[in-house]
C-alpha cells in the first residue's frame, strides 16, 4: 500500500493505492466513499480487496471535507467533489502502469461516479456506482434531504442532522444537477450493486439507474442494507464476478 496526497484545486486529497501481488502493469480502479464516509469503511475495504483479488489496482481517495483530506465537512458540495474527482482522473491517467481505468463509488460516491462517468465517458472501461445516491439532486429540488424537510425555494443557512451540519450551498449546488443527462452520455458497461432493504438510498434507484443506462447490470443483494452489513461477502463476490468476465 502506498499512502499520499493528490492535489486538487488548492487542497490535498488523502489517497491510498493498493496493487495486487506481483502487479507491474494493469487496470486501475478509482474508488470513492460516500457522504460522511471515508476510505477505511468495511464496505470500501471489501470492494478494494475484491478488485485486488481480480488483478485490479485500486486508488482510494477521500473527497473534500471527508477522512484525511482538506476542507470542512459542512463546506462540501457536489461541485467540489466533482472538481476533486476530475483531478483524480487526470492524476490516474498519467500513471505509467495503468492500462484500463475504472471508476467506482459508494452512495454519494456512486452519484459522483455517475456524473464523472458521463463527463469523462472516454476515460473509463466501465463504471461501478454502488448503492448510488442519485436521488440527492431530486431531494434538493423537492425540499427533503436525509429525511429533513426544508423549503427548496428559500434554502436554509444550515441543515442540521445527527451531530453534523451542512451549509445551504450543498443544497443550492445539488439543485442544479441533472443526473439523467450524464447517464445518457455513458455508453460503456455499468455495474450496479444494491441491497434490496437499503433505507438510505431505496433499491428503486438502483433499478431505475440500471434501466436508464444503455449497458447496465444490476446485482441485487437480497435483504441487505446501504453498506451491505449483512452480506458483505455477496457484494464482494459480485464485484469479483464483474472483473472476472
Ligand atoms: C440523502 C440521502 C442519502 C442525502 C445523502 C445521502 C444529503 C447519501 C448517503 C451516502 O452517501 O451514504 O438525502 O442527503
PDB file of N, CA and C and ligand atoms in Angstrom, residues 34-36 106-109 133 135-136 144-147 166 170 200-201 226, ligand 1:
ATOM      1  N   UNK A  34     -18.765   7.394   0.433  1.00  0.00           N
ATOM      2  CA  UNK A  34     -19.987   8.202   0.376  1.00  0.00           C
ATOM      3  C   UNK A  34     -20.000   9.380   1.346  1.00  0.00           C
ATOM      4  N   UNK A  35     -21.175   9.984   1.458  1.00  0.00           N
ATOM      5  CA  UNK A  35     -21.477  11.118   2.347  1.00  0.00           C
ATOM      6  C   UNK A  35     -21.160  10.735   3.794  1.00  0.00           C
ATOM      7  N   UNK A  36     -20.359  11.537   4.498  1.00  0.00           N
ATOM      8  CA  UNK A  36     -19.851  11.282   5.861  1.00  0.00           C
ATOM      9  C   UNK A  36     -18.909  10.064   5.933  1.00  0.00           C
ATOM     10  N   UNK A 106     -19.341   4.522  -3.700  1.00  0.00           N
ATOM     11  CA  UNK A 106     -20.493   4.079  -2.909  1.00  0.00           C
ATOM     12  C   UNK A 106     -21.378   5.274  -2.558  1.00  0.00           C
ATOM     13  N   UNK A 107     -22.669   5.130  -2.798  1.00  0.00           N
ATOM     14  CA  UNK A 107     -23.689   6.093  -2.371  1.00  0.00           C
ATOM     15  C   UNK A 107     -23.470   7.484  -2.969  1.00  0.00           C
ATOM     16  N   UNK A 108     -23.166   8.515  -2.153  1.00  0.00           N
ATOM     17  CA  UNK A 108     -22.879   9.821  -2.776  1.00  0.00           C
ATOM     18  C   UNK A 108     -21.655   9.704  -3.688  1.00  0.00           C
ATOM     19  N   UNK A 109     -20.751   8.780  -3.347  1.00  0.00           N
ATOM     20  CA  UNK A 109     -19.632   8.480  -4.243  1.00  0.00           C
ATOM     21  C   UNK A 109     -20.118   7.789  -5.517  1.00  0.00           C
ATOM     22  N   UNK A 133     -26.522   7.117  -4.729  1.00  0.00           N
ATOM     23  CA  UNK A 133     -27.476   8.083  -4.142  1.00  0.00           C
ATOM     24  C   UNK A 133     -27.804   9.173  -5.154  1.00  0.00           C
ATOM     25  N   UNK A 135     -30.576  10.195  -6.138  1.00  0.00           N
ATOM     26  CA  UNK A 135     -31.799  10.961  -5.879  1.00  0.00           C
ATOM     27  C   UNK A 135     -31.516  12.222  -5.072  1.00  0.00           C
ATOM     28  N   UNK A 136     -30.237  12.471  -4.698  1.00  0.00           N
ATOM     29  CA  UNK A 136     -29.916  13.662  -3.904  1.00  0.00           C
ATOM     30  C   UNK A 136     -30.349  14.960  -4.621  1.00  0.00           C
ATOM     31  N   UNK A 144     -36.239  17.865   0.532  1.00  0.00           N
ATOM     32  CA  UNK A 144     -36.044  16.850   1.566  1.00  0.00           C
ATOM     33  C   UNK A 144     -34.719  16.132   1.354  1.00  0.00           C
ATOM     34  N   UNK A 145     -33.815  16.284   2.320  1.00  0.00           N
ATOM     35  CA  UNK A 145     -32.544  15.557   2.298  1.00  0.00           C
ATOM     36  C   UNK A 145     -32.366  14.886   3.649  1.00  0.00           C
ATOM     37  N   UNK A 146     -31.922  13.659   3.654  1.00  0.00           N
ATOM     38  CA  UNK A 146     -31.679  12.904   4.894  1.00  0.00           C
ATOM     39  C   UNK A 146     -32.936  12.863   5.767  1.00  0.00           C
ATOM     40  N   UNK A 147     -34.104  12.936   5.127  1.00  0.00           N
ATOM     41  CA  UNK A 147     -35.359  12.907   5.876  1.00  0.00           C
ATOM     42  C   UNK A 147     -35.703  14.241   6.530  1.00  0.00           C
ATOM     43  N   UNK A 166     -24.576  20.947   7.597  1.00  0.00           N
ATOM     44  CA  UNK A 166     -24.223  21.116   6.188  1.00  0.00           C
ATOM     45  C   UNK A 166     -24.709  22.504   5.798  1.00  0.00           C
ATOM     46  N   UNK A 170     -24.622  23.363  -0.115  1.00  0.00           N
ATOM     47  CA  UNK A 170     -24.734  21.959  -0.536  1.00  0.00           C
ATOM     48  C   UNK A 170     -26.048  21.771  -1.301  1.00  0.00           C
ATOM     49  N   UNK A 200     -31.262   4.059   3.271  1.00  0.00           N
ATOM     50  CA  UNK A 200     -30.696   5.387   2.982  1.00  0.00           C
ATOM     51  C   UNK A 200     -30.934   5.767   1.519  1.00  0.00           C
ATOM     52  N   UNK A 201     -30.733   4.792   0.620  1.00  0.00           N
ATOM     53  CA  UNK A 201     -30.975   5.000  -0.811  1.00  0.00           C
ATOM     54  C   UNK A 201     -31.849   3.843  -1.281  1.00  0.00           C
ATOM     55  N   UNK A 226     -27.749  -0.398   3.239  1.00  0.00           N
ATOM     56  CA  UNK A 226     -26.981   0.564   2.449  1.00  0.00           C
ATOM     57  C   UNK A 226     -25.493   0.208   2.344  1.00  0.00           C
TER      58      UNK A 226
HETATM   59  C1  LIG B   1     -29.816  11.905   1.279  1.00  0.00           C
HETATM   60  C2  LIG B   1     -29.792  10.522   1.127  1.00  0.00           C
HETATM   61  C3  LIG B   1     -28.570   9.842   1.033  1.00  0.00           C
HETATM   62  C4  LIG B   1     -28.597  12.611   1.346  1.00  0.00           C
HETATM   63  C5  LIG B   1     -27.397  11.923   1.252  1.00  0.00           C
HETATM   64  C6  LIG B   1     -27.382  10.552   1.100  1.00  0.00           C
HETATM   65  C7  LIG B   1     -27.535  14.697   1.699  1.00  0.00           C
HETATM   66  C8  LIG B   1     -26.075   9.916   0.992  1.00  0.00           C
HETATM   67  C9  LIG B   1     -25.751   8.768   1.584  1.00  0.00           C
HETATM   68  C10 LIG B   1     -24.370   8.229   1.480  1.00  0.00           C
HETATM   69  O1  LIG B   1     -23.516   8.749   0.740  1.00  0.00           O
HETATM   70  O2  LIG B   1     -24.102   7.228   2.150  1.00  0.00           O
HETATM   71  O3  LIG B   1     -30.986  12.595   1.372  1.00  0.00           O
HETATM   72  O4  LIG B   1     -28.692  13.964   1.513  1.00  0.00           O
END
